[in-house]
Structures are given as C-alpha cells and as structure tokens.
C-alpha cells in the first residue's frame, strides 16, 4: 500500500455557535479540572516554548510549543485526563464536592474509608495507562492496565513502576479497550477509558475536560507573553479526545477562532476518513495500525471529540511515519538560539508537518489550504517526551524514518 501526505478541507466548519462548547469546555467547567490539578504536590504548569528562529526560517511570525514532556514527571499530557476522571469518581463515592476536590482531600483516610478500595481498569498504548496507574496509586487505589500487541516493553515497565497490574494482550488498541471494559464489568472495576461509546460518556467527558488544563495553561502563557494569536493550532489525534478538548477550550475562550489542523498517521486516520466521507457516519480503521506513532494508533473516533472537530477543525491531515520522525529531529536539534524540545513519535508529528509544508514548494497547495503566511502564529503541543527511549534514539541518532519525497503535486508517496 502506498502511504502519502494527504489533507482534506472540512466542508462542515461552523464556528458561529459556541453555546455547546462553552458549556462543556469553557472556563467555568474547565476551572474545576485546573483547580484539581493545581492541588497535586507535583503540579507545575509545563513550559510554553517559543521557537522564534524556526518561525523565521519557515517564514511565519511565531511557533509556540506547549511542552508536555514535563507533566508530573510522567513524560506526557495524558495524566491530566485520567487523574481528573479518577478524582471525579472517588469524589462521588466519598461524597466530596467535585467542584472543589483536592488531592489531599481525596487521599485522606476519611475519603478512603467512604470510597473503599477502588480498582481502575483501562486499555492504553502507554501514556494514558501510566497516568491512570500513577493517579490510582497516589490516591491509594489499584489499577489494571491492558496494552495492545506490539506495545513497547519500556512503556509496559513504566506502567508497572507506576503501580499497575499491567500486561500486553494479543489484540489491537480498539479490541484491548473492549477487553478492559468486559473484565471491569466482570470484576466490578471502574473503567477509565479515553474514548466513549454508547452508554459510556461521563468518564470520557471528564478525561477530555482534564486534558483542557493544558490548553488553559497554554492560552494564559501566550497572553502573559503578550504574543499575538495563535492564528493556527495543530493538534495530533488518536481517537480525537485530546484534539476535541483543546479545540473546544480554545474556541470557547478565544474571541477569534484559530484555524485548526488535525494530524493523524496514515495507518490510523479515522478522523481524516470520517471528514472525507462526509456522510454523517464515523469511519474506522481496522487491523494492526503499525505506525511509530503508538499514541495515535487508534482506529475508532471518539464521538464527543468528533462532535467538536466536525464544526471547529478546518483541515484534517493523514501523514506517513516519516513526518513524525522529521518533527522529532527538528525539535531535538534546534536552530541556534531556540531551546531544545525532546519529543517522542506522537508528540512531534505536528512540528514535522508544519516544517514540511513551509519548506517544500510542492506543498504550496496545502499551505494555502491552511492559510499559513508571514502573519501566522502557530501553536503546537508536544504531547510526549521520549517515552520510548529506544525508538527516540533510532529516529534521532540513527536516522530511522525517511521523510517521504514529494511527487511535485503537493501529495507525497513514500
Ligand atoms: C503522546 C500522545 N499524543 C496524542 C495522543 C492522542 O490523544 P487522543 O487519542 O485523545 O486523540 C495520545 C493518545 O494516547 C498520546 O499518547
């Protein structure tokens, strides 16, 4: 199969009515998640890095990277979602007010006594499970984590080190999710899954609201730095929960909506396919989805994420692995004067795409679709650090992951 860099412009964009996203992702609701995260002893806002030399080279006004490799010492943004959802469930059982709940309160003997010992189950390709395992053990509870076949052994070890009973299954990501849910039902565990399905919406909504802490920090850091914009936001997607949360928050809180680009691997481009088909159905990708972007190897869109993206995302891109590899090298080897950002496969793909479309004249069409020019201020999210150090070195040191060559028509084959 030929893999290529493909984009589709969303024909359904409609950014006029903000009532629904303001209700779910506006400051009032997201403030609860932000307050909860701030109550963790490990809490610190992650850095918002300005890559001004890179921006100059690419011919745009600014490039900002929210660097989640620093989040709670766990290497990715994911813990924001799992921790908030777990917090809400414990609060409910322990009769603690979820609008003001704190880490200390949920960890207290009183809360533990009321809630009893809880077990949180999930499926993960690494980062989400690590966040769930860490939060459960920080708050004195248990966790059971299922990983898809082919998962990185280092990531499995990280999850075990964080306190979970974790194993690698024989199934792909979406089937591992089904196993986690059925085992949880059998044993009476709570499912903490970062995607929703019929009858399972509250936990995934809280997970998305937890992710929005990252967007809230980024926007206030941009405002503090008096930087303009952002005019553009690039967000990577697996099931699209992260993207839905970020795009929901920014649209709810920014006066002028930014142009949004959603980026997925070719091998797991379920949102791209859903946008392209434009038939009112969610489109899935099946099979192994063997991409180096393990965090984005999800074949079934999150319905709530899609609900936001359907109206607020402007362009969907489906890209080969080489784009992520390029992003890892660009961020890890900065131009003189720019800080270094250590970014893993799923974290770097947006930086790779931005660099490619700005540097290669054959992508002028995509550049125009996205509306990138000298006035553009682009916000990116480095959603993970080198969470698989072996793969990181394979890409950044050994040069694994060729940048696909353009065929001259603004579409690439590689
Ligand atoms: C590092 C990283 N980035 C991005 C994502 C994508 O998040 P979502 O599945 O909500 O689209 C994930 C998901 O696991 C991830 O681990």
Coordinates of C-alpha atoms and ligand atoms in Angstrom, one line a residue:
X1 CA 0.0 0.0 0.0
X2 CA 1.3 3.5 -0.8
X3 CA 1.3 5.9 2.0
X4 CA 1.2 9.6 1.4
X5 CA 0.7 13.0 2.9
X6 CA -3.0 13.8 2.3
X7 CA -5.2 16.6 3.5
X8 CA -8.9 17.2 3.4
X9 CA -10.6 20.6 4.0
X10 CA -13.6 20.2 6.3
X11 CA -16.8 21.1 4.4
X12 CA -18.8 21.3 7.6
X13 CA -16.9 24.0 9.5
X14 CA -19.3 26.1 11.5
X15 CA -17.7 28.2 14.3
X16 CA -20.6 30.5 14.9
X17 CA -22.5 28.9 17.7
X18 CA -20.3 28.4 20.8
X19 CA -23.0 27.5 23.3
X20 CA -22.3 23.8 23.4
X21 CA -18.5 24.0 23.6
X22 CA -18.7 26.8 26.2
X23 CA -20.9 24.6 28.4
X24 CA -18.6 21.6 28.2
X25 CA -15.2 23.3 27.7
X26 CA -15.5 26.9 28.8
X27 CA -13.5 28.3 31.8
X28 CA -16.3 27.6 34.3
X29 CA -16.2 23.8 33.8
X30 CA -12.5 23.6 33.0
X31 CA -11.7 25.7 36.0
X32 CA -12.7 22.7 38.2
X33 CA -10.1 20.4 36.4
X34 CA -7.5 23.1 36.6
X35 CA -8.0 23.6 40.4
X36 CA -7.9 19.9 41.0
X37 CA -4.6 19.6 39.0
X38 CA -3.1 22.5 40.8
X39 CA -3.7 20.7 44.1
X40 CA -1.3 17.9 43.3
X41 CA 2.1 18.4 45.1
X42 CA 3.8 17.7 41.7
X43 CA 1.8 20.4 39.9
X44 CA 3.7 23.0 37.8
X45 CA 2.5 24.5 34.5
X46 CA 4.5 22.9 31.7
X47 CA 6.7 25.2 29.7
X48 CA 5.4 27.1 26.6
X49 CA 8.4 27.3 24.4
X50 CA 8.9 29.9 21.7
X51 CA 10.9 28.7 18.6
X52 CA 11.5 32.1 17.1
X53 CA 14.4 31.0 14.9
X54 CA 12.4 28.2 13.5
X55 CA 9.5 30.6 12.8
X56 CA 11.8 32.9 10.9
X57 CA 13.2 30.1 8.8
X58 CA 9.7 28.8 8.0
X59 CA 8.5 32.3 7.1
X60 CA 5.9 32.7 9.7
X61 CA 5.5 35.1 12.7
X62 CA 5.7 32.6 15.6
X63 CA 5.9 29.0 16.6
X64 CA 5.0 28.0 20.2
X65 CA 5.3 24.5 21.6
X66 CA 3.5 23.6 24.8
X67 CA 5.9 21.0 26.1
X68 CA 4.1 18.2 27.9
X69 CA 7.2 16.1 28.3
X70 CA 7.5 17.7 31.7
X71 CA 4.0 16.9 33.0
X72 CA 4.1 15.4 36.5
X73 CA 7.4 13.7 35.7
X74 CA 5.4 11.2 33.6
X75 CA 6.5 12.3 30.1
X76 CA 3.1 13.1 28.6
X77 CA -0.1 15.2 28.9
X78 CA -2.2 12.1 29.4
X79 CA -2.2 12.0 33.2
X80 CA -4.3 15.2 33.1
X81 CA -7.3 13.3 31.8
X82 CA -7.1 10.0 33.8
X83 CA -6.4 11.9 37.0
X84 CA -9.4 14.2 36.7
X85 CA -11.8 11.3 35.8
X86 CA -10.5 9.2 38.7
X87 CA -10.8 12.2 41.0
X88 CA -14.4 12.7 40.0
X89 CA -15.3 9.0 40.6
X90 CA -13.6 9.0 44.1
X91 CA -15.3 12.2 45.0
X92 CA -18.7 10.8 44.0
X93 CA -18.2 7.7 46.2
X94 CA -16.6 9.7 49.1
X95 CA -19.3 12.4 48.9
X96 CA -16.7 15.1 48.3
X97 CA -17.7 18.2 46.2
X98 CA -16.2 17.7 42.7
X99 CA -16.0 21.4 42.1
X100 CA -13.5 22.0 44.9
X101 CA -12.0 18.5 45.4
X102 CA -8.3 18.4 46.1
X103 CA -5.6 15.8 46.0
X104 CA -5.2 15.8 49.8
X105 CA -8.9 15.5 50.4
X106 CA -9.3 12.5 48.1
X107 CA -6.2 10.9 49.6
X108 CA -7.4 11.4 53.2
X109 CA -8.3 8.4 55.4
X110 CA -11.8 9.8 55.6
X111 CA -12.3 9.7 51.8
X112 CA -10.6 6.3 51.6
X113 CA -12.9 4.9 54.2
X114 CA -16.0 6.1 52.4
X115 CA -14.9 5.1 48.9
X116 CA -13.4 1.8 49.9
X117 CA -10.6 0.4 47.8
X118 CA -11.3 1.1 44.1
X119 CA -9.9 -0.6 41.1
X120 CA -9.5 1.4 37.9
X121 CA -9.1 -0.5 34.6
X122 CA -8.1 0.8 31.2
X123 CA -6.5 -0.1 27.9
X124 CA -3.6 2.0 26.6
X125 CA -0.7 2.2 24.2
X126 CA 1.3 3.6 27.1
X127 CA 0.8 7.2 28.2
X128 CA -2.8 7.0 29.4
X129 CA -2.2 3.8 31.3
X130 CA 0.8 5.3 33.0
X131 CA -1.3 8.3 34.1
X132 CA -4.1 6.1 35.4
X133 CA -1.7 3.8 37.3
X134 CA 0.1 6.7 38.8
X135 CA -3.0 8.5 39.9
X136 CA -4.6 5.4 41.4
X137 CA -1.5 4.6 43.5
X138 CA -1.1 8.2 44.5
X139 CA -4.6 8.2 45.8
X140 CA -4.3 4.8 47.5
X141 CA -6.3 2.6 45.0
X142 CA -5.5 -0.1 42.5
X143 CA -5.3 -0.3 38.7
X144 CA -5.3 -2.9 35.9
X145 CA -3.9 -2.0 32.5
X146 CA -4.2 -3.8 29.1
X147 CA -1.9 -2.9 26.3
X148 CA -2.2 -3.8 22.5
X149 CA 0.1 -6.3 21.0
X150 CA 3.4 -4.9 19.9
X151 CA 3.5 -2.4 22.7
X152 CA 6.8 -1.1 23.9
X153 CA 8.3 -3.0 26.8
X154 CA 9.7 0.2 28.2
X155 CA 6.2 1.7 28.3
X156 CA 4.9 -1.5 29.9
X157 CA 7.6 -1.2 32.6
X158 CA 6.7 2.5 33.2
X159 CA 3.1 1.5 33.9
X160 CA 4.1 -1.3 36.2
X161 CA 6.6 1.0 38.0
X162 CA 3.7 3.4 38.5
X163 CA 1.9 0.7 40.4
X164 CA -0.5 -1.1 38.0
X165 CA -1.0 -4.7 37.3
X166 CA -0.2 -4.4 33.5
X167 CA 0.0 -6.8 30.6
X168 CA 0.4 -6.8 26.8
X169 CA -2.5 -8.5 25.0
X170 CA -2.8 -10.2 21.7
X171 CA -5.2 -7.6 20.3
X172 CA -5.1 -4.2 18.7
X173 CA -5.9 -1.0 20.6
X174 CA -9.6 -0.9 20.0
X175 CA -10.0 -4.6 20.9
X176 CA -8.0 -4.1 24.1
X177 CA -10.4 -1.4 25.0
X178 CA -13.3 -3.9 24.7
X179 CA -11.4 -6.4 26.9
X180 CA -10.7 -3.8 29.6
X181 CA -14.4 -2.9 29.7
X182 CA -15.6 -6.5 29.8
X183 CA -13.1 -7.5 32.5
X184 CA -14.1 -4.5 34.5
X185 CA -17.7 -5.5 34.3
X186 CA -16.9 -9.0 35.4
X187 CA -15.0 -7.9 38.5
X188 CA -16.8 -4.7 39.4
X189 CA -13.9 -2.3 38.5
X190 CA -14.3 1.2 37.2
X191 CA -13.4 1.8 33.6
X192 CA -11.2 4.8 32.9
X193 CA -11.2 4.9 29.1
X194 CA -10.1 7.8 27.0
X195 CA -12.9 7.2 24.4
X196 CA -16.6 7.0 24.6
X197 CA -19.3 4.6 23.4
X198 CA -23.0 4.1 23.8
X199 CA -23.8 4.3 27.4
X200 CA -20.2 5.3 28.4
X201 CA -19.9 9.0 28.2
X202 CA -19.3 10.6 31.6
X203 CA -15.8 9.3 32.3
X204 CA -14.5 10.2 28.8
X205 CA -16.0 13.6 29.1
X206 CA -14.1 14.2 32.4
X207 CA -11.0 12.9 30.7
X208 CA -11.4 15.5 27.9
X209 CA -12.1 18.2 30.5
X210 CA -8.9 17.1 32.3
X211 CA -6.9 17.5 29.1
X212 CA -8.2 21.0 28.7
X213 CA -6.0 22.1 31.6
X214 CA -3.1 22.0 29.1
X215 CA -5.0 24.3 26.7
X216 CA -5.9 26.6 29.6
X217 CA -2.2 26.9 30.6
X218 CA -1.1 27.5 27.0
X219 CA -3.6 30.2 26.4
X220 CA -2.7 32.1 29.6
X221 CA 1.0 31.7 29.0
X222 CA 0.6 33.1 25.5
X223 CA -1.4 36.0 26.9
X224 CA 1.2 36.6 29.6
X225 CA 4.0 36.7 27.0
X226 CA 1.9 39.2 25.0
X227 CA 2.3 37.0 21.9
X228 CA -0.4 37.6 19.3
X229 CA -2.7 34.8 18.4
X230 CA -2.5 31.9 18.0
X231 CA -3.8 32.2 14.5
X232 CA -3.3 28.4 13.9
X233 CA -3.4 25.4 16.1
X234 CA -2.1 22.0 15.0
X235 CA -3.2 19.0 17.1
X236 CA -2.4 15.3 16.7
X237 CA -5.1 12.8 17.1
X238 CA -5.6 9.1 18.0
X239 CA -9.3 8.9 18.9
X240 CA -9.6 12.7 18.9
X241 CA -10.4 13.3 22.6
X242 CA -7.3 15.4 23.1
X243 CA -8.0 17.4 19.9
X244 CA -11.7 17.9 20.8
X245 CA -10.7 19.2 24.3
X246 CA -8.1 21.6 23.1
X247 CA -10.1 22.9 20.2
X248 CA -13.2 23.1 22.4
X249 CA -11.4 25.1 25.0
X250 CA -9.7 27.5 22.6
X251 CA -12.8 28.2 20.7
X252 CA -14.8 28.7 23.9
X253 CA -12.3 31.1 25.3
X254 CA -10.7 32.9 22.3
X255 CA -12.5 35.8 20.7
X256 CA -11.2 35.0 17.2
X257 CA -11.3 31.3 16.4
X258 CA -7.9 29.9 15.3
X259 CA -7.5 27.8 12.2
X260 CA -7.3 24.2 13.3
X261 CA -5.3 21.4 11.7
X262 CA -5.8 17.8 12.9
X263 CA -2.9 15.4 12.2
X264 CA -3.1 11.6 12.2
X265 CA -0.9 8.7 10.9
X266 CA -1.9 7.2 7.6
X267 CA -2.3 3.9 9.3
X268 CA -4.9 5.1 11.8
X269 CA -6.5 8.1 10.1
X270 CA -10.1 7.5 11.3
X271 CA -10.9 11.3 11.7
X272 CA -9.5 12.1 8.2
X273 CA -11.6 9.3 6.7
X274 CA -14.7 10.5 8.6
X275 CA -14.2 14.0 7.3
X276 CA -13.5 12.9 3.8
X277 CA -16.6 10.6 3.6
X278 CA -18.8 13.4 4.9
X279 CA -21.8 11.0 5.2
X280 CA -22.8 11.6 8.8
X281 CA -21.1 8.3 9.9
X282 CA -17.9 7.7 11.9
X283 CA -15.4 5.8 9.9
X284 CA -13.0 3.4 11.5
X285 CA -9.6 1.8 10.6
X286 CA -9.1 -1.8 11.4
X287 CA -6.1 -4.1 11.8
X288 CA -2.7 -3.7 13.4
X289 CA -2.2 0.0 12.7
X290 CA 1.6 -0.4 12.8
X291 CA 2.8 3.2 13.0
X292 CA 5.7 4.5 15.1
X293 CA 3.1 7.0 16.5
X294 CA 1.9 4.5 19.0
X295 CA -0.2 7.1 20.9
X296 CA -2.1 7.9 17.7
X297 CA -2.7 4.2 16.6
X298 CA -6.4 4.3 17.3
X299 CA -8.9 3.3 14.7
X300 CA -12.2 4.4 16.1
X301 CA -13.1 8.1 16.6
X302 CA -14.3 9.4 19.9
X303 CA -17.9 10.5 19.3
X304 CA -17.7 13.6 21.5
X305 CA -14.3 14.5 20.1
X306 CA -15.7 14.3 16.6
X307 CA -18.7 16.4 17.6
X308 CA -16.3 19.3 18.4
X309 CA -13.9 18.7 15.5
X310 CA -16.8 18.3 12.9
X311 CA -17.5 22.0 13.4
X312 CA -14.2 23.6 14.6
X313 CA -11.5 21.7 12.7
X314 CA -10.6 23.3 9.3
X315 CA -8.2 20.7 7.8
X316 CA -7.5 17.0 8.5
X317 CA -4.1 15.6 7.5
X318 CA -3.1 12.0 7.2
X319 CA 0.6 11.6 7.2
X320 CA 3.3 8.8 6.9
X321 CA 5.7 8.0 9.8
X322 CA 8.5 10.0 8.2
X323 CA 6.6 13.2 9.1
X324 CA 6.8 12.3 12.8
X325 CA 10.4 11.3 12.5
X326 CA 11.2 14.7 10.9
X327 CA 9.4 16.5 13.7
X328 CA 11.5 14.6 16.3
X329 CA 14.7 15.7 14.6
X330 CA 13.6 19.3 14.1
X331 CA 12.6 19.8 17.7
X332 CA 15.5 17.8 19.1
X333 CA 18.1 19.7 17.1
X334 CA 17.0 23.3 17.2
X335 CA 18.4 26.2 15.3
X336 CA 20.9 28.3 17.2
X337 CA 19.0 30.4 19.8
X338 CA 16.0 28.2 20.0
X339 CA 15.5 25.8 23.0
X340 CA 15.6 22.1 22.5
X341 CA 12.4 20.1 22.8
X342 CA 12.6 16.4 23.4
X343 CA 9.6 15.0 21.6
X344 CA 8.5 11.4 21.0
X345 CA 6.8 10.0 17.9
X346 CA 3.3 11.0 18.8
X347 CA 4.4 14.4 20.2
X348 CA 6.4 15.6 17.2
X349 CA 4.2 14.9 14.2
X350 CA 2.7 18.4 14.1
X351 CA 6.1 20.0 14.1
X352 CA 7.1 17.7 11.2
X353 CA 4.1 18.6 9.2
X354 CA 4.5 22.3 9.8
X355 CA 8.2 22.2 8.7
X356 CA 7.4 20.1 5.6
X357 CA 4.6 22.3 4.2
X358 CA 6.5 25.5 4.8
X359 CA 9.8 24.3 3.5
X360 CA 8.8 22.4 0.4
X361 CA 7.4 24.4 -2.5
X362 CA 5.5 21.3 -3.7
X363 CA 3.2 21.8 -0.6
X364 CA 2.1 25.3 -1.6
X365 CA -1.4 24.0 -2.1
X366 CA -1.6 22.6 1.5
X367 CA 0.0 25.8 2.8
X368 CA -2.8 27.8 1.1
X369 CA -5.5 25.4 2.4
X370 CA -4.3 26.1 5.9
X371 CA -3.8 29.8 5.3
X372 CA -0.2 29.9 6.6
X373 CA 1.7 33.1 5.9
X374 CA 4.1 35.7 7.4
X375 CA 1.4 36.7 9.9
X376 CA 0.7 33.2 11.2
X377 CA 1.4 32.4 14.9
X378 CA 1.2 28.6 15.3
X379 CA 0.6 26.7 18.5
X380 CA 1.7 23.1 18.7
X381 CA 1.5 20.6 21.5
X382 CA 4.5 18.3 22.2
X383 CA 2.2 15.7 23.8
X384 CA 5.1 13.4 24.9
X385 CA 8.8 13.2 25.5
X386 CA 11.0 10.2 24.7
X387 CA 8.6 7.8 26.3
X388 CA 10.1 5.0 24.2
X389 CA 13.9 5.9 24.5
X390 CA 14.9 3.1 22.1
X391 CA 12.7 4.5 19.3
X392 CA 13.7 8.0 20.1
X393 CA 17.4 7.2 19.5
X394 CA 16.6 5.0 16.5
X395 CA 14.9 8.1 14.9
X396 CA 17.1 10.9 16.1
X397 CA 20.5 9.2 16.2
X398 CA 20.2 6.5 13.6
X399 CA 18.0 8.4 11.1
X400 CA 15.1 6.0 11.1
X401 CA 12.0 7.3 9.4
X402 CA 12.7 8.8 6.0
X403 CA 10.9 12.0 5.0
X404 CA 8.8 11.0 2.1
X405 CA 9.7 12.6 -1.2
X406 CA 7.2 14.9 -2.9
X407 CA 5.9 13.9 -6.3
X408 CA 5.5 17.5 -7.2
X409 CA 1.8 17.7 -6.9
X410 CA 1.6 18.6 -3.2
X411 CA 0.9 14.9 -2.4
X412 CA 3.6 12.5 -1.4
X413 CA 4.3 8.9 -1.8
X414 CA 6.7 7.0 0.4
Ligands
LIG1 C1 1.5 11.3 23.2 C2 0.1 11.3 22.7 N1 -0.3 12.3 21.9 C3 -1.5 12.3 21.5 C4 -2.5 11.3 21.8 C5 -3.8 11.4 21.1 O1 -4.9 11.5 22.0 P1 -6.4 11.1 21.5 O2 -6.4 9.6 21.5 O3 -7.3 11.6 22.5 O4 -6.6 11.6 20.2 C6 -2.1 10.3 22.6 C7 -3.1 9.2 23.0 O5 -2.7 8.3 23.6 C8 -0.8 10.2 23.1 O6 -0.3 9.3 23.9

